[in-house]
Coordinates of C-alpha atoms (C1' of nucleotides) in Angstrom, one line a residue:
Chain A
M1 CA -31.4 24.0 -34.2
K2 CA -32.9 23.2 -30.9
N3 CA -31.1 24.5 -28.2
E4 CA -31.9 22.1 -25.4
T5 CA -30.9 22.8 -21.7
F6 CA -31.2 20.9 -18.5
S7 CA -31.9 21.8 -15.0
I8 CA -29.4 20.2 -12.4
S9 CA -31.2 17.2 -11.7
E10 CA -31.9 16.6 -15.2
F11 CA -28.3 16.7 -16.0
A12 CA -27.5 14.6 -13.3
K13 CA -29.6 12.0 -14.1
S14 CA -29.0 12.0 -17.9
T15 CA -25.0 11.8 -17.1
G16 CA -25.0 9.5 -14.0
V17 CA -23.2 12.0 -11.8
S18 CA -24.6 13.4 -8.5
V19 CA -26.2 16.9 -8.2
R20 CA -23.6 17.3 -5.4
T21 CA -20.8 16.4 -7.4
L22 CA -22.1 18.8 -10.0
H23 CA -22.2 21.4 -7.4
Y24 CA -18.8 20.6 -6.2
Y25 CA -17.3 21.0 -9.5
D26 CA -19.2 24.3 -9.9
E27 CA -17.5 25.3 -6.6
K28 CA -14.0 24.3 -7.9
D29 CA -14.4 26.1 -11.3
I30 CA -14.1 22.8 -13.0
L31 CA -17.5 22.9 -14.5
K32 CA -19.6 26.4 -14.3
P33 CA -22.8 26.2 -16.0
K34 CA -24.8 29.4 -17.1
R35 CA -27.2 30.3 -14.4
D36 CA -30.7 31.7 -14.2
E37 CA -30.2 35.3 -13.6
Y38 CA -33.5 35.8 -11.3
R39 CA -33.3 32.6 -9.2
G40 CA -29.8 31.5 -9.4
H41 CA -30.3 28.1 -10.7
R42 CA -27.7 26.4 -12.7
I43 CA -28.5 25.8 -16.3
Y44 CA -26.7 22.9 -18.1
E45 CA -26.3 22.7 -22.2
K46 CA -25.1 20.4 -24.5
E47 CA -21.7 21.8 -24.3
D48 CA -21.4 21.2 -20.5
M49 CA -22.1 17.7 -21.1
I50 CA -19.2 17.4 -23.4
Q51 CA -17.0 19.0 -20.6
L52 CA -18.2 16.5 -17.8
H53 CA -17.6 13.6 -20.2
K54 CA -14.1 14.8 -20.3
I55 CA -14.0 15.4 -16.7
M56 CA -15.2 11.8 -16.4
T57 CA -12.7 10.5 -18.7
M58 CA -9.9 11.8 -17.0
K59 CA -11.2 11.0 -13.8
F60 CA -11.3 7.2 -14.8
L61 CA -7.6 7.4 -16.0
G62 CA -7.0 8.1 -12.4
M63 CA -6.2 11.9 -12.7
S64 CA -6.7 14.3 -9.5
L65 CA -9.5 17.0 -10.1
D66 CA -6.5 19.6 -9.9
D67 CA -4.8 17.7 -12.8
I68 CA -8.2 17.8 -14.6
K69 CA -8.8 21.5 -14.2
H70 CA -5.3 22.1 -15.5
H71 CA -6.3 20.3 -18.9
M72 CA -9.9 21.6 -19.3
Q73 CA -9.0 24.9 -21.0
P74 CA -7.5 24.1 -24.3
D75 CA -10.1 22.4 -26.9
T76 CA -7.6 20.1 -28.2
F77 CA -5.3 17.9 -26.3
D78 CA -1.7 19.6 -26.2
L79 CA 1.3 17.6 -25.8
S80 CA 1.5 18.2 -21.9
F81 CA -1.7 15.8 -21.9
I82 CA 0.6 13.0 -23.3
D83 CA 3.2 13.6 -20.5
T84 CA 0.3 13.4 -18.0
L85 CA -0.9 10.2 -19.4
R86 CA 2.3 8.9 -19.3
L87 CA 2.6 9.9 -15.6
Q88 CA -0.3 8.3 -14.8
E89 CA 0.8 5.3 -16.3
S90 CA 3.8 4.9 -14.4
K91 CA 1.7 5.8 -11.4
L92 CA -0.9 3.0 -12.1
I93 CA 2.0 0.3 -12.6
K94 CA 3.3 1.0 -9.1
D95 CA -0.1 0.8 -7.7
R96 CA -0.6 -2.6 -9.5
E97 CA 2.6 -3.8 -8.3
Q98 CA 1.9 -2.9 -4.7
I99 CA -1.6 -4.8 -5.3
D100 CA 0.3 -7.7 -6.5
I101 CA 2.8 -8.0 -3.5
A102 CA -0.1 -7.7 -1.1
L103 CA -2.4 -10.1 -2.8
E104 CA 0.4 -12.6 -2.8
A105 CA 1.2 -12.1 0.7
I106 CA -2.3 -12.6 1.6
Q107 CA -2.5 -15.8 -0.6
R108 CA 0.5 -17.0 1.3
T109 CA -1.0 -16.2 4.7
V110 CA -4.1 -17.5 3.9
H111 CA -2.5 -20.7 3.2
L112 CA -0.6 -21.0 6.1
L113 CA -3.5 -20.4 8.5
E114 CA -5.3 -22.9 6.7
N115 CA -2.6 -25.7 7.0
E116 CA -1.4 -25.1 10.5
K117 CA -4.5 -24.9 12.9
E118 CA -2.8 -22.8 15.5
V119 CA -0.5 -20.0 14.1
D120 CA 1.3 -17.9 16.8
Q121 CA 0.7 -14.5 16.2
A122 CA 4.1 -13.3 16.4
V123 CA 5.4 -15.6 14.3
L124 CA 2.7 -14.8 11.5
I125 CA 3.7 -11.0 11.8
S126 CA 7.3 -11.8 11.4
L127 CA 6.5 -13.7 7.9
L128 CA 4.1 -11.0 7.0
A129 CA 6.4 -8.3 7.5
S130 CA 9.1 -10.2 5.8
M131 CA 7.0 -10.5 2.9
Q132 CA 6.4 -6.7 2.7
N133 CA 9.9 -6.1 1.7
E134 CA 11.3 -9.0 0.2
R135 CA 12.6 -7.0 -2.5
K136 CA 14.1 -4.5 -0.4
Q137 CA 15.8 -7.6 2.0
E138 CA 17.1 -8.9 -1.5
E139 CA 18.8 -5.4 -2.4
L140 CA 20.3 -5.2 1.3
A141 CA 21.6 -8.4 1.1
K142 CA 23.4 -7.9 -2.4
G143 CA 26.3 -6.1 -0.7
I144 CA 27.0 -8.6 2.0
I145 CA 26.2 -12.4 0.8
K146 CA 27.2 -14.1 -2.0
D147 CA 25.1 -13.9 -5.1
D148 CA 24.6 -17.8 -5.2
I149 CA 23.2 -18.0 -1.9
I150 CA 21.3 -14.9 -2.4
K151 CA 19.5 -16.8 -5.2
K152 CA 18.3 -19.8 -3.0
M153 CA 17.6 -17.5 0.1
F154 CA 14.8 -15.5 -2.2
P155 CA 13.1 -18.0 -4.0
Q156 CA 11.0 -16.8 -7.1
T157 CA 8.0 -19.0 -6.9
A158 CA 5.1 -18.6 -4.6
K159 CA 5.1 -22.2 -4.2
V160 CA 8.4 -22.6 -2.9
K161 CA 8.2 -19.8 -0.9
M162 CA 5.1 -21.2 0.9
L163 CA 7.2 -24.3 1.6
F164 CA 9.8 -22.2 3.1
E165 CA 7.6 -20.5 5.2
Q166 CA 5.8 -23.6 6.4
R167 CA 9.1 -24.6 7.6
L168 CA 10.2 -21.6 9.4
L169 CA 6.8 -21.6 10.9
T170 CA 7.1 -25.2 12.4
F171 CA 10.7 -24.6 13.5
Y172 CA 9.6 -21.5 15.4
K173 CA 6.9 -23.5 16.8
R174 CA 9.2 -25.9 18.1
V175 CA 11.7 -23.3 19.6
R176 CA 8.9 -22.2 21.5
K177 CA 8.1 -25.6 22.6
H178 CA 11.5 -26.8 23.6
C179 CA 12.9 -23.5 24.9
G180 CA 14.7 -24.3 28.1
K181 CA 15.5 -28.0 27.6
P182 CA 19.2 -28.9 27.5
A183 CA 20.9 -29.7 24.2
N184 CA 21.0 -33.4 24.3
H185 CA 17.3 -33.5 24.9
P186 CA 16.0 -35.8 21.9
E187 CA 13.4 -33.5 20.6
V188 CA 15.9 -30.7 20.5
Q189 CA 18.3 -32.7 18.8
Q190 CA 15.6 -33.7 16.3
M191 CA 14.9 -30.0 15.7
L192 CA 18.3 -28.9 15.2
D193 CA 19.0 -31.9 12.8
D194 CA 15.9 -30.7 10.8
F195 CA 17.1 -27.1 10.9
Y196 CA 20.4 -27.9 9.8
R197 CA 19.2 -29.8 6.8
F198 CA 17.2 -26.9 6.1
I199 CA 20.0 -24.5 5.9
M200 CA 22.0 -27.0 4.0
E201 CA 19.5 -27.0 1.2
V202 CA 20.0 -23.2 0.7
T203 CA 23.9 -23.2 1.4
D204 CA 26.8 -25.5 2.0
V205 CA 29.1 -25.9 4.9
N206 CA 31.6 -23.7 3.5
S207 CA 29.7 -20.9 2.7
L208 CA 28.0 -21.0 6.0
K209 CA 31.3 -20.5 7.6
E210 CA 32.0 -17.7 5.7
L211 CA 28.8 -16.2 6.6
A212 CA 29.6 -17.0 10.2
D213 CA 32.9 -15.2 9.7
I214 CA 31.2 -12.3 8.2
F215 CA 28.8 -11.9 11.0
S216 CA 31.2 -12.5 13.8
L217 CA 32.8 -9.1 12.7
D218 CA 36.4 -10.1 14.1
M219 CA 38.3 -8.7 11.4
G220 CA 39.7 -5.2 11.7
D221 CA 38.3 -4.0 8.5
K222 CA 36.4 -0.9 10.1
E223 CA 34.7 0.2 6.8
N224 CA 33.0 -3.3 6.2
E225 CA 32.1 -3.5 10.0
E226 CA 30.4 -0.3 9.4
R227 CA 28.5 -1.5 6.5
I228 CA 27.7 -5.1 8.0
N229 CA 26.3 -3.3 11.1
T230 CA 24.0 -0.8 9.2
Y231 CA 22.7 -4.0 7.3
I232 CA 21.8 -6.1 10.4
Q233 CA 20.1 -3.1 11.7
E234 CA 17.9 -2.4 8.6
I235 CA 17.1 -6.1 8.7
E236 CA 16.0 -5.9 12.3
R237 CA 14.1 -3.1 11.6
L238 CA 12.2 -4.2 8.4
V239 CA 11.6 -7.9 9.9
P240 CA 10.6 -8.1 13.7
T241 CA 12.1 -11.3 15.7
P242 CA 9.2 -13.6 16.1
I243 CA 10.9 -15.1 19.2
T244 CA 11.5 -13.7 22.5
E245 CA 15.0 -12.5 23.7
E246 CA 15.1 -15.7 26.1
E247 CA 14.3 -18.1 23.4
E248 CA 16.6 -16.4 21.3
A249 CA 19.6 -16.7 23.6
W250 CA 18.7 -20.5 24.5
L251 CA 18.6 -21.0 20.5
Q252 CA 21.9 -19.4 20.0
Q253 CA 23.4 -21.5 22.7
M254 CA 21.7 -24.9 21.1
I255 CA 23.1 -23.9 17.6
I256 CA 26.7 -23.4 19.0
D257 CA 26.5 -26.7 20.9
Y258 CA 25.2 -28.2 18.0
M259 CA 27.4 -26.8 15.4
G260 CA 30.7 -27.1 17.4
P261 CA 31.2 -30.7 16.7
L262 CA 30.4 -30.4 13.1
W263 CA 32.8 -27.6 12.8
D264 CA 35.7 -29.4 14.0
E265 CA 34.6 -32.6 12.1
E266 CA 34.7 -30.6 9.0
E267 CA 38.1 -28.6 9.8
G268 CA 39.4 -32.2 10.8
E269 CA 38.6 -33.5 7.3
N270 CA 40.6 -30.6 5.4
Chain B
M1 CA 16.8 -8.9 31.1
K2 CA 17.5 -5.4 29.9
N3 CA 14.1 -3.4 30.1
E4 CA 14.8 -1.2 27.0
T5 CA 12.6 2.0 26.6
F6 CA 12.4 4.5 23.8
S7 CA 11.1 8.2 23.6
I8 CA 8.7 8.9 20.8
S9 CA 11.3 10.2 18.6
E10 CA 14.0 7.1 19.0
F11 CA 10.9 4.9 18.4
A12 CA 10.0 6.8 15.4
K13 CA 13.4 6.3 13.9
S14 CA 14.0 2.9 14.7
T15 CA 10.5 1.7 13.2
G16 CA 10.5 4.0 10.4
V17 CA 7.1 5.7 11.0
S18 CA 6.5 9.4 11.8
V19 CA 5.8 10.8 15.2
R20 CA 2.8 12.4 14.0
T21 CA 1.6 8.7 13.1
L22 CA 2.3 7.5 16.5
H23 CA 0.4 10.2 18.0
Y24 CA -2.5 9.5 15.8
Y25 CA -2.4 5.6 16.8
D26 CA -2.2 6.7 20.5
E27 CA -5.4 9.1 19.8
K28 CA -7.4 6.7 18.0
D29 CA -6.5 3.8 20.7
I30 CA -4.8 1.7 18.5
L31 CA -1.4 1.9 20.1
K32 CA -1.2 3.6 23.6
P33 CA 2.2 3.4 25.1
K34 CA 2.9 3.9 28.9
R35 CA 3.3 7.6 30.1
D36 CA 5.9 9.2 32.1
E37 CA 3.6 10.0 34.8
Y38 CA 5.2 13.6 35.6
R39 CA 5.6 14.9 32.3
G40 CA 3.3 13.1 30.2
H41 CA 5.7 11.9 27.8
R42 CA 5.1 8.8 25.9
I43 CA 7.4 5.7 26.9
Y44 CA 7.6 3.0 24.1
E45 CA 8.8 -0.6 25.0
K46 CA 9.4 -3.8 23.1
E47 CA 6.2 -5.0 23.3
D48 CA 4.9 -1.8 21.4
M49 CA 7.5 -2.5 18.8
I50 CA 5.6 -5.8 18.3
Q51 CA 2.3 -4.3 18.3
L52 CA 3.3 -1.4 15.9
H53 CA 4.5 -4.0 13.5
K54 CA 1.4 -5.9 13.4
I55 CA -0.2 -2.6 12.6
M56 CA 2.0 -1.9 9.8
T57 CA 1.7 -5.5 8.4
M58 CA -2.1 -5.2 8.3
K59 CA -2.1 -1.7 6.9
F60 CA 0.2 -3.2 4.1
L61 CA -2.4 -5.7 3.5
G62 CA -4.7 -2.8 2.5
M63 CA -6.7 -2.9 5.8
S64 CA -8.4 0.4 7.5
L65 CA -7.2 1.5 10.9
D66 CA -10.6 0.5 11.9
D67 CA -10.3 -2.9 10.8
I68 CA -6.8 -3.1 12.6
K69 CA -8.1 -1.7 15.6
H70 CA -10.8 -4.5 15.7
H71 CA -8.0 -7.2 15.1
M72 CA -5.6 -5.8 18.0
Q73 CA -6.8 -7.4 20.7
P74 CA -6.4 -11.2 20.9
D75 CA -3.1 -12.4 21.1
T76 CA -3.7 -14.9 18.1
F77 CA -5.5 -14.6 15.0
D78 CA -8.7 -15.9 15.1
L79 CA -11.1 -17.2 12.2
S80 CA -12.5 -13.8 11.5
F81 CA -9.0 -12.8 10.5
I82 CA -9.0 -15.2 7.9
D83 CA -12.3 -13.7 6.6
T84 CA -10.9 -10.3 6.8
L85 CA -7.9 -11.5 4.6
R86 CA -10.5 -12.9 1.9
L87 CA -12.5 -9.9 1.8
Q88 CA -9.3 -7.8 1.5
E89 CA -8.2 -10.2 -1.3
S90 CA -11.4 -9.9 -3.1
K91 CA -11.1 -5.9 -2.8
L92 CA -7.4 -5.8 -4.1
I93 CA -8.7 -7.9 -7.3
K94 CA -11.2 -5.6 -7.7
D95 CA -8.9 -2.7 -7.6
R96 CA -6.2 -4.4 -9.9
E97 CA -9.0 -5.0 -12.5
Q98 CA -10.0 -1.2 -12.6
I99 CA -6.2 -0.3 -12.7
D100 CA -5.6 -2.6 -15.7
I101 CA -9.0 -1.3 -17.6
A102 CA -7.3 2.3 -17.1
L103 CA -4.0 1.0 -18.2
E104 CA -5.2 -0.4 -21.3
A105 CA -7.0 2.7 -22.2
I106 CA -4.0 4.9 -21.6
Q107 CA -1.9 2.8 -23.8
R108 CA -4.4 2.9 -26.6
T109 CA -4.8 6.7 -26.2
V110 CA -1.2 7.1 -26.3
H111 CA -1.0 5.2 -29.1
L112 CA -3.6 7.1 -30.8
L113 CA -2.1 10.4 -30.1
E114 CA 1.5 9.3 -31.2
N115 CA 0.2 8.1 -34.6
E116 CA -2.3 11.0 -35.4
K117 CA -0.5 14.2 -35.1
E118 CA -3.7 16.3 -34.4
V119 CA -6.5 14.6 -32.7
D120 CA -9.8 16.2 -32.3
Q121 CA -10.6 16.5 -28.5
A122 CA -14.4 15.4 -29.0
V123 CA -13.4 12.3 -30.9
L124 CA -10.5 11.4 -28.2
I125 CA -13.0 11.8 -25.5
S126 CA -15.6 9.8 -27.3
L127 CA -13.2 6.8 -27.7
L128 CA -11.8 7.2 -24.2
A129 CA -15.5 7.1 -22.6
S130 CA -16.0 4.1 -24.8
M131 CA -13.2 2.2 -23.3
Q132 CA -14.4 3.1 -19.9
N133 CA -17.3 0.7 -20.1
E134 CA -16.8 -1.6 -22.8
R135 CA -17.7 -4.5 -20.9
K136 CA -20.9 -2.7 -19.9
Q137 CA -21.7 -1.8 -23.4
E138 CA -21.2 -5.6 -24.3
E139 CA -23.8 -6.5 -21.6
L140 CA -26.1 -4.0 -22.9
A141 CA -25.8 -5.0 -26.6
K142 CA -26.2 -9.0 -25.5
G143 CA -30.1 -8.4 -25.5
I144 CA -30.3 -6.6 -28.8
I145 CA -27.8 -7.9 -31.2
K146 CA -27.2 -11.4 -32.5
D147 CA -23.9 -12.9 -30.5
D148 CA -21.7 -13.4 -33.7
I149 CA -21.8 -9.7 -34.4
I150 CA -21.4 -8.6 -31.0
K151 CA -18.1 -10.8 -31.1
K152 CA -16.9 -8.9 -34.1
M153 CA -18.0 -5.7 -32.6
F154 CA -15.9 -6.3 -29.3
P155 CA -12.6 -7.3 -30.1
Q156 CA -10.4 -9.0 -27.6
T157 CA -6.9 -8.1 -28.3
A158 CA -5.7 -4.7 -27.7
K159 CA -4.2 -4.6 -30.9
V160 CA -7.4 -5.3 -32.8
K161 CA -9.0 -2.5 -30.8
M162 CA -6.3 0.0 -31.6
L163 CA -6.9 -0.5 -35.3
F164 CA -10.4 -0.1 -35.0
E165 CA -10.1 2.9 -33.0
Q166 CA -7.5 4.3 -35.5
R167 CA -10.3 3.7 -38.3
L168 CA -12.9 5.3 -36.6
L169 CA -10.7 8.2 -35.8
T170 CA -9.8 9.0 -39.4
F171 CA -13.3 8.6 -40.2
Y172 CA -14.8 11.1 -38.0
K173 CA -11.9 13.5 -39.1
R174 CA -13.2 12.8 -42.5
V175 CA -16.7 13.6 -41.6
R176 CA -15.6 16.7 -40.0
K177 CA -13.8 17.7 -43.1
H178 CA -16.5 17.2 -45.8
C179 CA -19.7 17.9 -43.8
G180 CA -21.8 19.8 -45.9
K181 CA -20.6 18.4 -49.2
P182 CA -23.0 17.0 -51.3
A183 CA -23.3 13.0 -51.3
N184 CA -21.9 12.9 -55.1
H185 CA -18.4 14.6 -53.9
P186 CA -15.7 12.0 -54.8
E187 CA -14.0 12.3 -51.7
V188 CA -17.6 11.9 -49.6
Q189 CA -17.8 8.8 -51.9
Q190 CA -14.4 7.4 -51.0
M191 CA -15.2 8.2 -47.5
L192 CA -18.7 6.2 -47.5
D193 CA -16.7 3.3 -49.4
D194 CA -14.1 3.0 -46.8
F195 CA -16.8 3.3 -44.2
Y196 CA -18.8 0.5 -45.8
R197 CA -16.0 -1.8 -45.9
F198 CA -15.3 -1.4 -42.5
I199 CA -18.7 -2.2 -41.3
M200 CA -18.6 -5.2 -43.5
E201 CA -15.7 -6.5 -41.9
V202 CA -18.0 -6.6 -38.7
T203 CA -21.0 -7.9 -40.3
D204 CA -22.7 -8.8 -43.3
V205 CA -25.6 -7.4 -45.4
N206 CA -28.1 -9.3 -44.1
S207 CA -27.3 -8.8 -40.5
L208 CA -27.0 -5.1 -41.5
K209 CA -30.6 -5.0 -42.8
E210 CA -31.9 -6.7 -39.7
L211 CA -30.1 -4.3 -37.5
A212 CA -31.6 -1.3 -39.4
D213 CA -34.8 -3.0 -39.1
I214 CA -34.6 -3.3 -35.4
F215 CA -33.4 0.3 -34.8
S216 CA -36.2 1.5 -37.2
L217 CA -38.7 0.5 -34.6
D218 CA -41.6 0.3 -37.0
M219 CA -43.0 -3.0 -36.0
G220 CA -45.7 -2.8 -33.4
D221 CA -44.0 -5.0 -30.6
K222 CA -44.4 -2.2 -27.7
E223 CA -42.4 -4.3 -25.2
N224 CA -39.4 -4.7 -27.6
E225 CA -39.5 -1.0 -28.7
E226 CA -39.3 -0.2 -24.8
R227 CA -36.1 -2.3 -24.5
I228 CA -34.5 -0.8 -27.6
N229 CA -35.3 2.6 -26.7
T230 CA -33.7 2.1 -23.4
Y231 CA -30.8 0.3 -24.9
I232 CA -30.3 3.3 -27.2
Q233 CA -30.5 6.0 -24.0
E234 CA -28.2 4.1 -22.0
I235 CA -25.5 3.9 -24.8
E236 CA -25.8 7.6 -25.2
R237 CA -25.3 8.3 -21.7
L238 CA -22.3 6.1 -21.8
V239 CA -20.8 7.2 -24.8
P240 CA -21.1 10.7 -25.8
T241 CA -21.4 11.5 -29.8
P242 CA -18.0 13.0 -31.2
I243 CA -19.7 15.0 -33.7
T244 CA -22.3 17.8 -33.7
E245 CA -26.0 17.4 -34.3
E246 CA -25.2 19.0 -37.8
E247 CA -22.6 16.7 -38.9
E248 CA -24.8 13.8 -37.6
A249 CA -27.8 15.1 -39.7
W250 CA -25.9 15.2 -43.0
L251 CA -23.9 12.0 -42.1
Q252 CA -27.2 10.3 -41.9
Q253 CA -28.2 11.8 -45.2
M254 CA -25.2 10.5 -46.8
I255 CA -25.6 7.3 -45.6
I256 CA -29.4 7.0 -46.7
D257 CA -28.3 7.8 -50.0
Y258 CA -25.4 5.8 -50.3
M259 CA -27.1 2.9 -48.7
G260 CA -30.3 3.1 -50.8
P261 CA -28.9 1.7 -54.1
L262 CA -27.3 -0.9 -52.4
W263 CA -30.1 -2.1 -50.5
D264 CA -32.3 -2.3 -53.8
E265 CA -29.6 -4.0 -55.7
E266 CA -29.4 -7.0 -52.7
E267 CA -33.2 -6.9 -52.7
G268 CA -33.5 -7.4 -56.6
E269 CA -31.0 -10.1 -56.2
N270 CA -33.2 -12.2 -53.8
Chain C
dC1 C1' 18.6 34.8 32.6
dT2 C1' 17.9 33.4 28.3
dT3 C1' 18.3 30.1 24.5
dG4 C1' 17.2 25.8 22.8
dC5 C1' 15.8 21.0 22.5
dG6 C1' 12.3 17.4 22.7
dC7 C1' 7.8 16.8 24.1
dC8 C1' 3.0 17.9 24.6
dT9 C1' -1.9 19.3 22.9
dG10 C1' -5.0 21.4 19.7
dA11 C1' -6.3 22.8 15.6
dC12 C1' -6.5 23.3 10.5
dG13 C1' -5.6 21.3 5.7
dT14 C1' -5.8 17.6 2.5
dT15 C1' -9.5 14.6 -1.5
dA16 C1' -13.9 14.1 -3.7
dC17 C1' -17.6 14.4 -2.6
dG18 C1' -22.3 12.5 1.1
dT19 C1' -25.5 14.2 4.0
dG20 C1' -28.2 17.1 6.4
dA21 C1' -30.2 21.9 7.9
dG22 C1' -32.4 25.9 6.8
dG23 C1' -34.2 29.5 3.1
dT24 C1' -36.2 30.8 -1.5
dG25 C1' -39.4 31.1 -5.7
dG26 C1' -42.9 28.5 -8.0
dT27 C1' -46.8 25.6 -8.5
dA28 C1' -51.0 22.1 -6.9
dT29 C1' -54.4 21.6 -3.9
dG30 C1' -57.9 22.7 0.0
Chain D
dC1 C1' -56.1 33.0 0.0
dA2 C1' -53.7 29.7 2.7
dT3 C1' -51.1 25.8 2.7
dA4 C1' -48.2 22.1 1.1
dC5 C1' -44.9 20.4 -1.7
dC6 C1' -41.2 20.6 -5.1
dA7 C1' -36.6 21.8 -6.9
dC8 C1' -33.4 24.4 -6.1
dC9 C1' -30.2 27.2 -3.6
dT10 C1' -26.1 28.1 0.0
dC11 C1' -23.6 26.9 4.5
dA12 C1' -21.5 23.6 6.9
dC13 C1' -19.9 19.4 8.9
dG14 C1' -18.1 14.4 8.3
dT15 C1' -15.0 11.1 6.0
dA16 C1' -9.4 8.5 6.5
dA17 C1' -4.9 8.8 7.7
dC18 C1' -2.3 11.7 8.5
dG19 C1' 1.1 16.7 7.7
dT20 C1' 2.1 20.6 9.4
dC21 C1' 2.0 24.6 12.1
dA22 C1' 1.2 27.1 16.7
dG23 C1' 1.9 27.8 21.4
dG24 C1' 3.4 26.0 25.7
dC25 C1' 6.3 23.1 29.4
dG26 C1' 10.0 20.7 31.8
dC27 C1' 15.0 20.6 31.6
dA28 C1' 19.7 21.1 30.4
dA29 C1' 23.8 24.7 28.4
dG30 C1' 26.0 29.0 28.1

DNA sequence: CTTGCGCCTGACGTTACGTGAGGTGGTATG
DNA sequence: CATACCACCTCACGTAACGTCAGGCGCAAG
């Protein structure tokens, strides 16, 4: 029946926590050992060891000291402890998902940076911003764009995503490089050709026309117009444009010049 | 060439960050907008929007504001940015591993709590503490115990672990229940029989004897003795005993009484 | 003239401790 | 006996990234 006691430093060493931490737990009424009446020194006993292990265990599960304090009184775990565990579980799962998203974004970014020697900062930011909320973008798009196009717009595997990004990146590079040149410039033509092929991998001409119709907003449906406007605003808020307004205006003009004939051509066929 | 500007609240709304956060970034020299000379109001411009997106992106990757500040000056990402990303990556991977360990522990605990109606707190703490550092325990054991036994002692799949724990749990329950009864009591006998079978699933009689020899410490090898002592201390520090000293003493006596005959019996066979 | 709005600065609260500073009782050494 | 040192005590500030008041200013409407 040995009644072993420890001074605070002994206790700290034998449990592996710091003296300061023990002070803190005492201060916060989480673990209050007996005191030497005269000198005020803390005296830890076996029972405190068990309590401390309980604390460490709950901390390891990711619980806050406030939660822990709440579960320290009863001698057996009650039902509320299961609830707490379940809560912790879902919290941890969420955390892990966030980490997974960030990790994928990092890996994709490193990949891009390694392959392209000089990457424009604005473009990279835009891509990363886009990665941050791919899911949210997909959610938003669901009300506006057809399901089968969405599926192609948001590829599942990281590999395909990386190809996607590589292409966007080189496209923006060329926009920046050629901005200001006339539409009939051969390199501009080449750029637009490539871009068109890229788009066509994701959709087809008819769907594209549909999309253009939707976003041109010239049908009288007020409610729908509202919805589409907020959609565009949301996307703009989530993903910043990687090109300047000047470049954007130029690009828009180029696309109109480029698409015009194609449009009519298709129209003629029908 | 419209030169759009925003007040702080407009800017906050259109980017989705709080006014206080913008104040904070200004204070910390991370994002300092122009000022209205007279009233001192902050004036945000398009350029600030891009900068803020850059900040948000790096934050999303898990970087600290200090790191972010460091990468805010140059207009293109330099090589040090890749290094930072790599660093972040390994940090996130570590975090995720911790989360995985905690999640598995939670799931195993919930499983136990659901199957056993009343779980003793001390036993549960002991199990959870053990889960926290399974890897470390395994590392420690490597210097002392034979590899093939280690493999059986530390099962890989969560399922087997849960079976393991269930058994330990019921065993401790029975120890607590029968403590004090004589060795020839039928229920005690049953308990010891079950325990013996449990042990035999992990090892065999010869290895068990070896283990007993090792831990009895009666060979003169000082150095080895030292190693084994520190091993035992480490394990005791990591995993608290879920039973009282009284129960432990009783159990030890029961085991000696139980093993004695078996020992001799085997000895006689050789 | 008062009220209210949007903005400003300053300051304290948050979590789980780390890191001193300055004071006390008990012991080893000169 | 004086002194140094040790282990302990309490008090208090610092950390990261903001949230949340509190008090004050310029400007517009009632």
